[in-house]
Coordinates of C-alpha atoms and ligand atoms in Angstrom, one line a residue:
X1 CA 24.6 12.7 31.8
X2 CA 21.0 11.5 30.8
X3 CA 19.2 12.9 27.9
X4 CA 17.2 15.7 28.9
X5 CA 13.7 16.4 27.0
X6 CA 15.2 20.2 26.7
X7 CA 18.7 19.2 25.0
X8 CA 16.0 17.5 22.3
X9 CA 14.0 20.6 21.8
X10 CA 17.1 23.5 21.6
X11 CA 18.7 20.9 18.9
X12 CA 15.6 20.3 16.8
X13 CA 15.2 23.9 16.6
X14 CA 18.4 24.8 16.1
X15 CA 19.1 22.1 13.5
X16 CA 15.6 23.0 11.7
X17 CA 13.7 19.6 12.9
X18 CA 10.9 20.9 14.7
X19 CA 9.8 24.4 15.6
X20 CA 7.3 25.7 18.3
X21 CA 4.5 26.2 16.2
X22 CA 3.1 30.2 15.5
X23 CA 6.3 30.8 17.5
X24 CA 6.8 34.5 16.3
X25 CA 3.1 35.3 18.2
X26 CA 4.4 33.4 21.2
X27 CA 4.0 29.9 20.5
X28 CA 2.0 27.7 21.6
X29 CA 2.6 24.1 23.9
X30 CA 0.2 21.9 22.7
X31 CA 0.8 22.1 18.9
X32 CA 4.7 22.2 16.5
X33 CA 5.9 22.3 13.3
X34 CA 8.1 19.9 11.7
X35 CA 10.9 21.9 9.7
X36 CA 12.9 21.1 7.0
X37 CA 15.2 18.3 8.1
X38 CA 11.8 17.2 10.8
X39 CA 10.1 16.7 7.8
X40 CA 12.4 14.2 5.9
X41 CA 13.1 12.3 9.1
X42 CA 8.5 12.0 9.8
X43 CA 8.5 11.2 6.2
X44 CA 11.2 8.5 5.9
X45 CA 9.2 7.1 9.4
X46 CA 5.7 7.0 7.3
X47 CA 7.6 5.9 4.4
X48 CA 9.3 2.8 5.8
X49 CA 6.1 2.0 8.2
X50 CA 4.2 1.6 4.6
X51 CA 6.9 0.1 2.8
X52 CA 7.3 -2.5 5.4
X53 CA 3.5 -3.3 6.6
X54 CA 1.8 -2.7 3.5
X55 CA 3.6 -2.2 -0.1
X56 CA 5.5 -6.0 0.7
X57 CA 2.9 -8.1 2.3
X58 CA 0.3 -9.3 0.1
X59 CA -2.8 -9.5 3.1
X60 CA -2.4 -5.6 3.4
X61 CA -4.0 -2.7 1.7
X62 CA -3.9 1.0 2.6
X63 CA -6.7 4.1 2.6
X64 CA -6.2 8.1 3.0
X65 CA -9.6 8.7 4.2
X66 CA -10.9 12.4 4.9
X67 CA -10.1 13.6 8.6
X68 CA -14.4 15.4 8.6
X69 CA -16.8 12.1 9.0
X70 CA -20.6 11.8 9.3
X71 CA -21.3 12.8 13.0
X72 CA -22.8 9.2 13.1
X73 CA -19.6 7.7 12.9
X74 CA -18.4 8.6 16.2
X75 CA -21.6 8.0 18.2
X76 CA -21.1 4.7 17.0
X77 CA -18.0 4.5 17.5
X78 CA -18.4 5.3 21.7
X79 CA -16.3 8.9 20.6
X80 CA -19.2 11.4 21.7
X81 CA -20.2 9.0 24.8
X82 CA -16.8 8.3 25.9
X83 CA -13.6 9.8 24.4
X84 CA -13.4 11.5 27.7
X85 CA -10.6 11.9 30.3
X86 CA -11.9 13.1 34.3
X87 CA -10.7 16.5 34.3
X88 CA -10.2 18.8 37.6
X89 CA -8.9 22.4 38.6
X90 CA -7.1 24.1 41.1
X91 CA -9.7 26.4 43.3
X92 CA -6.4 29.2 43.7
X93 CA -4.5 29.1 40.7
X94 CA -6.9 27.5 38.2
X95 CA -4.7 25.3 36.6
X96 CA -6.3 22.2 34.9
X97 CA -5.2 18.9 35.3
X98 CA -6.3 15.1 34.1
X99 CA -7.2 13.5 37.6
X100 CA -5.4 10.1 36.5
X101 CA -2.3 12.5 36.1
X102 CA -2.1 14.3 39.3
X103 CA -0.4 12.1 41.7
X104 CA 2.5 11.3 39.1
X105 CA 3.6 15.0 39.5
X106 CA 6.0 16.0 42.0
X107 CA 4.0 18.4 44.3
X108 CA 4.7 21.7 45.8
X109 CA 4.5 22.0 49.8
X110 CA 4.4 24.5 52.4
X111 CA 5.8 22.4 55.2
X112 CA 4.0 23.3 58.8
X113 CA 7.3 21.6 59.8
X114 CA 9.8 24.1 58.4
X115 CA 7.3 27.0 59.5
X116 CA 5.7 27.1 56.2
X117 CA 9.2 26.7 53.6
X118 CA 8.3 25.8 50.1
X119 CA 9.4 22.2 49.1
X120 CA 9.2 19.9 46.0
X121 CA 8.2 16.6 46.9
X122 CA 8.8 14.0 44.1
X123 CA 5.4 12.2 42.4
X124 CA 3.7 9.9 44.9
X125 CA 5.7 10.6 47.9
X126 CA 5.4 12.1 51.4
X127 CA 7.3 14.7 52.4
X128 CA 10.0 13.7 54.4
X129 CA 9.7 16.6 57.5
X130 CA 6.1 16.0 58.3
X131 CA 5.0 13.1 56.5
X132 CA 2.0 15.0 54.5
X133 CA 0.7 13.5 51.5
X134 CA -0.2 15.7 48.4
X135 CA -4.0 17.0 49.4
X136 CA -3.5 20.2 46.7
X137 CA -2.5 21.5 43.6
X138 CA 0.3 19.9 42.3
X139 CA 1.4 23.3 40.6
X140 CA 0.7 26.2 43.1
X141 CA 0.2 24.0 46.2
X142 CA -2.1 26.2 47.7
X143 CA -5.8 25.6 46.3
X144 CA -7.8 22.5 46.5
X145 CA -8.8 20.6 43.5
X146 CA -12.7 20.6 42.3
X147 CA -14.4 16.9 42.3
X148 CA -13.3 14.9 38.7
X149 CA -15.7 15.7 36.0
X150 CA -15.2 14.3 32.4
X151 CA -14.4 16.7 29.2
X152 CA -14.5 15.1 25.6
X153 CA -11.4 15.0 24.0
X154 CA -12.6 15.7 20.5
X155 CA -12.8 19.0 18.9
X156 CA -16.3 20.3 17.7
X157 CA -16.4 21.8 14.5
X158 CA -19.4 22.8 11.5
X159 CA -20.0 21.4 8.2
X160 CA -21.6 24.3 5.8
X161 CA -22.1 28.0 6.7
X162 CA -24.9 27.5 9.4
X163 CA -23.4 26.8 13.0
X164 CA -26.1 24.6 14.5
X165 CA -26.5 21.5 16.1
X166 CA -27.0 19.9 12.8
X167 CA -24.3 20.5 11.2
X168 CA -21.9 19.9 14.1
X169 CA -19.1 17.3 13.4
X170 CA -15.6 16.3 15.0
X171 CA -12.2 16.6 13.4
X172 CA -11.4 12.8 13.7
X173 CA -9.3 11.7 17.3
X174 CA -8.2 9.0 15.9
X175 CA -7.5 7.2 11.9
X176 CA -8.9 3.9 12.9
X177 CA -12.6 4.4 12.1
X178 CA -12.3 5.4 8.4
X179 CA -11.0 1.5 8.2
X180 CA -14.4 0.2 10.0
X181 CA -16.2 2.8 7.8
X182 CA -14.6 1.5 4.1
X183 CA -14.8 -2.1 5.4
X184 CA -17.6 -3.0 2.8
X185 CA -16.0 -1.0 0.2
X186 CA -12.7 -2.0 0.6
X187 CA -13.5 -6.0 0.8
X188 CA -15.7 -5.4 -2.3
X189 CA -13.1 -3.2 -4.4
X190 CA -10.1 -5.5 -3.4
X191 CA -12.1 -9.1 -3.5
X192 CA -9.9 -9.9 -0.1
X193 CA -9.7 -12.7 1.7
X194 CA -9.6 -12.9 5.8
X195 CA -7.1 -12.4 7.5
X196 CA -6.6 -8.8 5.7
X197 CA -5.8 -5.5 7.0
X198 CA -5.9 -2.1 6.0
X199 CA -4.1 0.6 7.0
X200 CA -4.2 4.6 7.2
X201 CA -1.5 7.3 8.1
X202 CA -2.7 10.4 9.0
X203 CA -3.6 13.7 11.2
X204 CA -5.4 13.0 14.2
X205 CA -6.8 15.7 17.0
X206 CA -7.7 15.7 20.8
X207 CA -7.9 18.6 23.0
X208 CA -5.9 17.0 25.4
X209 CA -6.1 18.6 29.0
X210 CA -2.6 18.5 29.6
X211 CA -0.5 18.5 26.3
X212 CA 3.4 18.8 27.0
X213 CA 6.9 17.3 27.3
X214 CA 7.2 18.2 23.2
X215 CA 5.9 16.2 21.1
X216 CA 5.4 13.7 22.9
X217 CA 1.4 14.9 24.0
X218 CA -0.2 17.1 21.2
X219 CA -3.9 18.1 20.6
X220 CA -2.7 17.8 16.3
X221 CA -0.4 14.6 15.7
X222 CA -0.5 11.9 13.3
X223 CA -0.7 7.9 13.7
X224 CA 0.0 5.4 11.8
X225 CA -3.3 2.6 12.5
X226 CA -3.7 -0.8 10.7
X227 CA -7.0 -2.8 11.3
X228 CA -6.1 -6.3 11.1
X229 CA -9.6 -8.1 10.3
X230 CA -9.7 -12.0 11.0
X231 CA -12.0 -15.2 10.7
X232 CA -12.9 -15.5 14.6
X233 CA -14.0 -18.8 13.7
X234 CA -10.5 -19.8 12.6
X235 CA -7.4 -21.8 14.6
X236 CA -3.7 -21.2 13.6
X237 CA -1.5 -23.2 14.8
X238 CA -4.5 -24.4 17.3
X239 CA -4.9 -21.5 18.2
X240 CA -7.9 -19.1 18.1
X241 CA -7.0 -16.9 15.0
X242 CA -7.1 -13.4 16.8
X243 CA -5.4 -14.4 19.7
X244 CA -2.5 -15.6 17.1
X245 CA -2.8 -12.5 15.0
X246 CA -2.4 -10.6 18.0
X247 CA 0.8 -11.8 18.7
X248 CA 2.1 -11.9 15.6
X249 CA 1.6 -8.2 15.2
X250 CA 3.3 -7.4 18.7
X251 CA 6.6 -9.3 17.7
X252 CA 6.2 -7.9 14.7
X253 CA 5.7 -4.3 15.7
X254 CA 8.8 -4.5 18.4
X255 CA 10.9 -6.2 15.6
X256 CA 10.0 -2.8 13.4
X257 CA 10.9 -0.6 16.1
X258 CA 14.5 -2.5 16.5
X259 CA 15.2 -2.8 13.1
X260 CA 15.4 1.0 13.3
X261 CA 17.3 1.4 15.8
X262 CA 15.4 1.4 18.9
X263 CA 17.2 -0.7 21.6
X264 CA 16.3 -3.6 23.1
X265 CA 16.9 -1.9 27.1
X266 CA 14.4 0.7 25.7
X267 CA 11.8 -0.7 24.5
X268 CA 9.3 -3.4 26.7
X269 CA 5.8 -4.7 26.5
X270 CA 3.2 -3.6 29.0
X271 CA -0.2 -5.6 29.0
X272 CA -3.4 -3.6 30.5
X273 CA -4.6 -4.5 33.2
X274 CA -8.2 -6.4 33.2
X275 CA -10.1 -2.8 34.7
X276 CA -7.9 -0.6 32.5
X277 CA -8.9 -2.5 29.3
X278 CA -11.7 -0.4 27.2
X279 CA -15.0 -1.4 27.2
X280 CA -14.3 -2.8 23.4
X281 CA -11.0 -4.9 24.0
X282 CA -10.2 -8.2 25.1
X283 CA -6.9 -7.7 25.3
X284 CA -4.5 -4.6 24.7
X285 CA -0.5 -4.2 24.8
X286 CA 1.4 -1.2 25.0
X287 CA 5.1 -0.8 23.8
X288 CA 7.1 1.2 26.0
X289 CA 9.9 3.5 25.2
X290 CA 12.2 4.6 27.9
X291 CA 11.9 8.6 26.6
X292 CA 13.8 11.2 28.2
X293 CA 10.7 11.8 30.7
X294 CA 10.8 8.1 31.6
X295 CA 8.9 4.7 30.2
X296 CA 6.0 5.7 28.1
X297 CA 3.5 4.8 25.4
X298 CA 4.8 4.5 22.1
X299 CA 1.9 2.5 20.0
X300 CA -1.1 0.2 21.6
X301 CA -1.9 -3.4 20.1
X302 CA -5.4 -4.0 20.7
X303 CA -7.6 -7.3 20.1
X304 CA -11.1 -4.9 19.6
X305 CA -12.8 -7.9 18.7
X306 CA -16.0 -7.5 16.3
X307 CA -17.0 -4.4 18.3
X308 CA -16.3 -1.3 16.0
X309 CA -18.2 -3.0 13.0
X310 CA -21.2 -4.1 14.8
X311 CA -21.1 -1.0 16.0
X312 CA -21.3 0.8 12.6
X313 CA -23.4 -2.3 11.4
X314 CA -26.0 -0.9 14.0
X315 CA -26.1 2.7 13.5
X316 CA -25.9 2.9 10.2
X317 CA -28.1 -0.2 9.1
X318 CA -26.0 -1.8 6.5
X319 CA -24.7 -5.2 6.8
X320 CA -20.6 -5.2 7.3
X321 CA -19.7 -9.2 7.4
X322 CA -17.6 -11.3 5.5
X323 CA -18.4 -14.6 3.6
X324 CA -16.8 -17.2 4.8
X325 CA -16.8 -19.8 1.5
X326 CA -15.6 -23.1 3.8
X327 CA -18.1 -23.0 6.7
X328 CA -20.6 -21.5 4.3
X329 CA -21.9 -18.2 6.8
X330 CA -21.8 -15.1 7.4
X331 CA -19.5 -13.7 10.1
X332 CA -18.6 -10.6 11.7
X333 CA -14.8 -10.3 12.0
X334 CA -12.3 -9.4 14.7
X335 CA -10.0 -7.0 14.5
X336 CA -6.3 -6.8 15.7
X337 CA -5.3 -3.0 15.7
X338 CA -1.7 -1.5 16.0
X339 CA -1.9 1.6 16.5
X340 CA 1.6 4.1 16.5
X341 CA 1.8 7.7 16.7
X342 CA 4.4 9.1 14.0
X343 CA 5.2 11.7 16.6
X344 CA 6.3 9.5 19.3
X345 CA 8.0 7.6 16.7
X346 CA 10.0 10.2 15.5
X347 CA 10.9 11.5 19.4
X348 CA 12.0 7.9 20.0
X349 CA 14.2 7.5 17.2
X350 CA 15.5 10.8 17.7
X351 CA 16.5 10.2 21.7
X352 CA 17.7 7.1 20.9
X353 CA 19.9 8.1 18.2
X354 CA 21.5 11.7 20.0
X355 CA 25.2 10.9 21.5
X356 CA 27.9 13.0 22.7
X357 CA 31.1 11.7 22.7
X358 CA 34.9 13.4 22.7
X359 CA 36.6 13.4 19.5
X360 CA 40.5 14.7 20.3
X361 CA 39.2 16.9 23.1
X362 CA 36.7 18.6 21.7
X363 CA 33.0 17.4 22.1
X364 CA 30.8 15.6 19.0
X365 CA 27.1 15.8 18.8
X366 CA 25.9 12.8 16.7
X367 CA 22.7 11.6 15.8
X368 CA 23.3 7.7 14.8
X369 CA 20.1 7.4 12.8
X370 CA 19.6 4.5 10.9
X371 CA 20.3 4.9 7.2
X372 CA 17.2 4.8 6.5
X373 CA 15.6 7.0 8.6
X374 CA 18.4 9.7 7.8
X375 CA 16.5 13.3 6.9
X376 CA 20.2 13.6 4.6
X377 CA 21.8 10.5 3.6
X378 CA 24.9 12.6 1.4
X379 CA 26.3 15.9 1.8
X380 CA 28.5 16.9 -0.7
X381 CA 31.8 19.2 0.6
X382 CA 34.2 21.2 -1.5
X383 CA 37.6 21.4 -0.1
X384 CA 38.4 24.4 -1.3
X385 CA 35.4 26.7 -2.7
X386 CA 37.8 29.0 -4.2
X387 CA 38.5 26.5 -6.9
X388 CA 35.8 26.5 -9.9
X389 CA 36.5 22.8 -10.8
X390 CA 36.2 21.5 -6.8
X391 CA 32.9 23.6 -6.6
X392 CA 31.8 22.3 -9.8
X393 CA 32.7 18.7 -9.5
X394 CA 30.8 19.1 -6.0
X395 CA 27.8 20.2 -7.0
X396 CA 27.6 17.7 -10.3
X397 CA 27.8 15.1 -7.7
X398 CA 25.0 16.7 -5.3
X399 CA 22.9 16.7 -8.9
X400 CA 23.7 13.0 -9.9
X401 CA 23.1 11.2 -6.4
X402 CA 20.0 13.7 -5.9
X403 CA 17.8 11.6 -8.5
X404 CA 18.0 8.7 -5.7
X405 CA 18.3 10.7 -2.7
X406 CA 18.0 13.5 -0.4
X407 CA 21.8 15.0 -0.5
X408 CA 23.0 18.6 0.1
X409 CA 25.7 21.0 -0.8
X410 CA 27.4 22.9 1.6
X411 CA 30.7 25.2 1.3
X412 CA 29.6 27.9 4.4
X413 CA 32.4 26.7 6.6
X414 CA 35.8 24.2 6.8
X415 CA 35.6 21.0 6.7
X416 CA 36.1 20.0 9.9
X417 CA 33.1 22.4 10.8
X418 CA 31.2 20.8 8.0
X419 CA 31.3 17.2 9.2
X420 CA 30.0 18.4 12.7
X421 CA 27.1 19.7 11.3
X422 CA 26.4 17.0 9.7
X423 CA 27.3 14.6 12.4
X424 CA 24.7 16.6 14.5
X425 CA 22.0 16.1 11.6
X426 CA 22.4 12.3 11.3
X427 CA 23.7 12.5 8.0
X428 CA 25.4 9.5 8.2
X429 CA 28.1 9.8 4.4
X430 CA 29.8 13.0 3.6
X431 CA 31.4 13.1 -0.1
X432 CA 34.5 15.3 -0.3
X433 CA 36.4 16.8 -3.9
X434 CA 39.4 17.9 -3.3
X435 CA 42.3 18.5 -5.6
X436 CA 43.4 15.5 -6.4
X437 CA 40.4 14.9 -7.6
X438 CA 40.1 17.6 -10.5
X439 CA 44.1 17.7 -10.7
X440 CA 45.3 21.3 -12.1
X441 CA 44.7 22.4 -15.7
X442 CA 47.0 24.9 -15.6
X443 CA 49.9 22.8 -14.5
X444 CA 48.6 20.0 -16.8
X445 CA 47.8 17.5 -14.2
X446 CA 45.0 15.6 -14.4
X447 CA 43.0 14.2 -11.5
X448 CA 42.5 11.0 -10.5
X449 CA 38.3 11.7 -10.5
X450 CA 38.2 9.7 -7.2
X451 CA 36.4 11.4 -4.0
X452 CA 36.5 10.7 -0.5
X453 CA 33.8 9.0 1.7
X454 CA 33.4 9.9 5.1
X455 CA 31.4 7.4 7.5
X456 CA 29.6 9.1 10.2
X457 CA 29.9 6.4 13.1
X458 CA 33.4 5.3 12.5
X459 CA 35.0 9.0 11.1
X460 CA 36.7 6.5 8.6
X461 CA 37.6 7.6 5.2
X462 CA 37.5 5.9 2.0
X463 CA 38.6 7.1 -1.5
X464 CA 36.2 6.1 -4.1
X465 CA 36.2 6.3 -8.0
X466 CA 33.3 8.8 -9.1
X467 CA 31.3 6.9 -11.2
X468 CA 31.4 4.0 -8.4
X469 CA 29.2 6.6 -5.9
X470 CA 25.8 5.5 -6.7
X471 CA 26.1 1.7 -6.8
X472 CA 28.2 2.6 -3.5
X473 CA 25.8 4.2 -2.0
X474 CA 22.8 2.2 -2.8
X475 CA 24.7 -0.8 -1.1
X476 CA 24.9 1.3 2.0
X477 CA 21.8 3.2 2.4
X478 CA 20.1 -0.4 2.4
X479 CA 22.1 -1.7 5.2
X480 CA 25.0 -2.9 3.7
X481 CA 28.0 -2.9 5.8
X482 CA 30.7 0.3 5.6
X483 CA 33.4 -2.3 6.7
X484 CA 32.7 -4.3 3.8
X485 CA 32.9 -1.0 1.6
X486 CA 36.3 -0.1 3.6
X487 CA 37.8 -3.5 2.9
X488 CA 37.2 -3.2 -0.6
X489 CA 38.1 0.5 -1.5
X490 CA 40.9 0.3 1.5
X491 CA 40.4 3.3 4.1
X492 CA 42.4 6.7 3.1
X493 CA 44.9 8.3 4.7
X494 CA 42.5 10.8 6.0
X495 CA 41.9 13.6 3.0
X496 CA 41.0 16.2 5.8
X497 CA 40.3 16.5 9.6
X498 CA 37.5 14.2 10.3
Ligands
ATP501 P1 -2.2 8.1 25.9 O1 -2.6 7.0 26.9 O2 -0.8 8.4 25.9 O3 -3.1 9.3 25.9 P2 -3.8 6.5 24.1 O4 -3.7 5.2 24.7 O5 -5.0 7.3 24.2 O6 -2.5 7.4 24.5 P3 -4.2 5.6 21.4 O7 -5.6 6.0 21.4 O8 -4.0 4.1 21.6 O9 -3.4 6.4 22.5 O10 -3.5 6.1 20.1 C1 -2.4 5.4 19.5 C2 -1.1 6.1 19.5 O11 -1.3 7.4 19.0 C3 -0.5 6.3 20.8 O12 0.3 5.1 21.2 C4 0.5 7.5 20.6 O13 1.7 7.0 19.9 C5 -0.3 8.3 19.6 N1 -1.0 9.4 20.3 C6 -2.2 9.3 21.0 N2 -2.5 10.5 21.5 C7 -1.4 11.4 21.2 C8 -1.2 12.8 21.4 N3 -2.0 13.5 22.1 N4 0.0 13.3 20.9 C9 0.8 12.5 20.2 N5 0.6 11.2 19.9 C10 -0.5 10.6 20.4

């Protein structure tokens, strides 16, 4: 059966990922919460995004600029001119809809055919009995649909305690301007050289028209933007520098994406068309993800050329160019920008990680996340939580690997119950203490202070010494190899149901 959107949203609420948010006053579509296991998994995403395109390359910096900005900066930036989308509604039922959007609904018809029967006719097609093409509302089919008009995206807001036009400013659609804004302070601050790029995570907010399918289209989510500047003067490898740059960042962005553990069949490259291309680009790249409502936009790779800082350059009067020492001038520079939304991110890893498979007849809900991206990487099981050594071994070992890690302790259920939930978390090792472990002080016997590791994927068990956990672990929450750990410790006859 295909992944559904809806099999997504009952588990991440039921499993504490993400929760509609001001549910308890009804909720709301357009905006959700990330709970406590949501949180680790957009935080390990951010994480590793900065770990891998800024903390180890040595022509990246970051910034956490503030999400208010001068007005000014987005009538430079086009924002208050044309962050707009052409919006329409239906005459009858009211319902609002982005005009570009319509015609990729399915449509609902009252065929003259059928004597008026009520049909759904998939996006874009005719309907089989009379041949009609969609003229309506997608959603009530009754009303007709005003003439296009655009609405701006960006949500209007005060600065100070006195709401007019003066002190009107935006909360910020997008991250990628604070880069353009700091350009001079940054280059100044950092002494950088071209090519350099800086990068931002952070909130972003458009009053989308129609928000929906999760978190997939918000009005509040968060991207993760780098602004790649380069020397447009410059060849690599004969070619012009930008153009290079550009490409490097795609291959390098798709690598990212399947070194996580998106799949090769999901994921493909879609180039904009020349009349689809903003006003600002000369050439723009989307990666696709084949979500659970079919192939979509996960991040955009745009060549903005030197647009955004003459922009800025214009409206605010100050001179934002780099010195190029060889050639002796001063030039503007162009700007590769990659630009992923954490949300999309997280929805993508999170389809592409859900499976159900049959483990001796009954069903298993797993979520194969990468180690890395793992909201739990251990969770720590008593056998038996009637016995005070067990439960105390347990939770020394929960304290211990907790300095490195995010690991839990959990002793609500039986084992085999425990493992499932976990399973259905992602958490991809579970540490068991059983009695041989501890032994029995009463009967003299001593344990043998070894614990069992269970592997999520394979359900194979190994028996490992305690004090061998951590530098275990470390090996395989950094993509070491669990048959390589299995060969070594041998796999144990299994310690419990797994
Ligand atoms: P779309 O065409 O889907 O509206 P966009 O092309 O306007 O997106 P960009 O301005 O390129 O998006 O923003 C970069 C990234 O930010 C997108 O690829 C997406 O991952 C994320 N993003 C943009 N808008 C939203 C939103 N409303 N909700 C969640 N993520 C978003």
């Amino acid at each position: 059966m295909p992944l559904t959107m809806d099999t997504l949203v009952s588990l991440s609420k039921r499993r504490g990922f993400v929760f509609q948010s001001s549910e308890i006053y009804g909720g709301t579509g357009s905006v959700w919460d990330y709970g406590p296991l949501g949180v680790e998994l957009k935080q390990n995403i951010k994480r590793l995004w900065w770990r891998d395109f800024v903390q180890m390359r040595p022509d990246m910096v970051g910034i956490d600029a503030a999400i208010l900005m001068h007005p000014n900066v987005w009538r430079a930036s086009g924002h208050v001119e044309q962050f707009t989308d052409p919006m329409v509604d239906c005459r009858e039922c009211q319902h609002r809809f982005r005009a570009d959007h319509v015609d990729a609904r399915p449509w609902l018809h009252f065929c003259p055919a059928t004597k008026g029967n009520k049909f759904e006719i998939a996006a874009g097609e005719a309907c089989p009995r009379c041949g009609a093409r969609r003229t309506l509302c997608p959603d009530c089919g009754k009303g007709e649909l005003t003439t296009a008009r655009n609405f701006n995206l960006m949500f209007k807001t005060f600065m100070g305690p006195v709401e007019d036009d003066a002190a009107v400013t935006y909360l910020r659609p997008e991250t990628a301007q604070a880069m353009f804004v700091n350009f001079e302070n940054v280059l100044q601050s950092m002494r950088l050289k071209l090519p350099f790029g800086i990068a931002q995570a952070g909130r972003s907010f458009r009053n989308e028209i129609t928000p929906g399918n999760f978190i997939f289209r918000t009005r509040e989510f968060e991207q993760m933007e780098i602004e790649y500047f380069v020397n447009p003067h410059e060849t690599v490898e004969g070619r012009p520098a930008d153009e290079y740059w550009h490409d490097r960042w795609i291959a390098d962005c798709m690598a990212w994406f399947r070194r996580y553990g998106l799949s090769e069949g999901n994921l493909r490259l879609r180039e904009h068309e020349k009349d689809e291309l903003a006003h600002y680009a000369k050439r723009t790249l989307d990666i696709e993800y084949r979500f659970p409502i079919g192939w979509s936009e996960l991040m955009g790779i745009a060549n903005r050329t030197d647009y955004d800082l003459k922009q800025h350059a214009k409206f605010s009067g100050k001179t934002l160019t780099y010195f190029d020492e060889e050639r002796k001038e001063h030039v503007v520079p162009y700007v590769i920008e990659p630009a992923a939304g954490v949300d999309r991110a997280l929805l993508a890893f999170l389809a592409e990680a859900y499976q159900e498979e049959e483990v001796r007849g009954e069903k298993r809900v797993v979520l194969r996340f990468h180690p890395e991206l793992a909201p739990v990487k251990v969770a720590v099981l008593p056998l038996l939580k009637k016995r005070e050594e067990i439960v105390k071994t347990a939770h020394g070992i929960r304290s211990e690997l907790a300095r490195h890690w995010r690991v839990v302790y959990d002793d609500t259920a039986a084992i085999g119950r425990l493992y499932r939930r976990q399973d259905e978390v992602g958490t991809p090792y579970c540490v068991t203490v059983d009695v041989q472990t501890v032994g029995d002080s009463e009967k003299g016997e001593q344990g043998d202070q070894r614990v069992t590791i269970r592997d999520r994927d394979s359900m194979q068990q190994v028996r490992v010494p305690m004090r061998e956990l951590v530098p275990v672990f470390q090996e395989l929450l950094t993509g070491g190899d669990w048959a390589a750990v299995a060969g070594r410790f041998g796999t144990a006859a299994a310690a419990a149901a797994g």
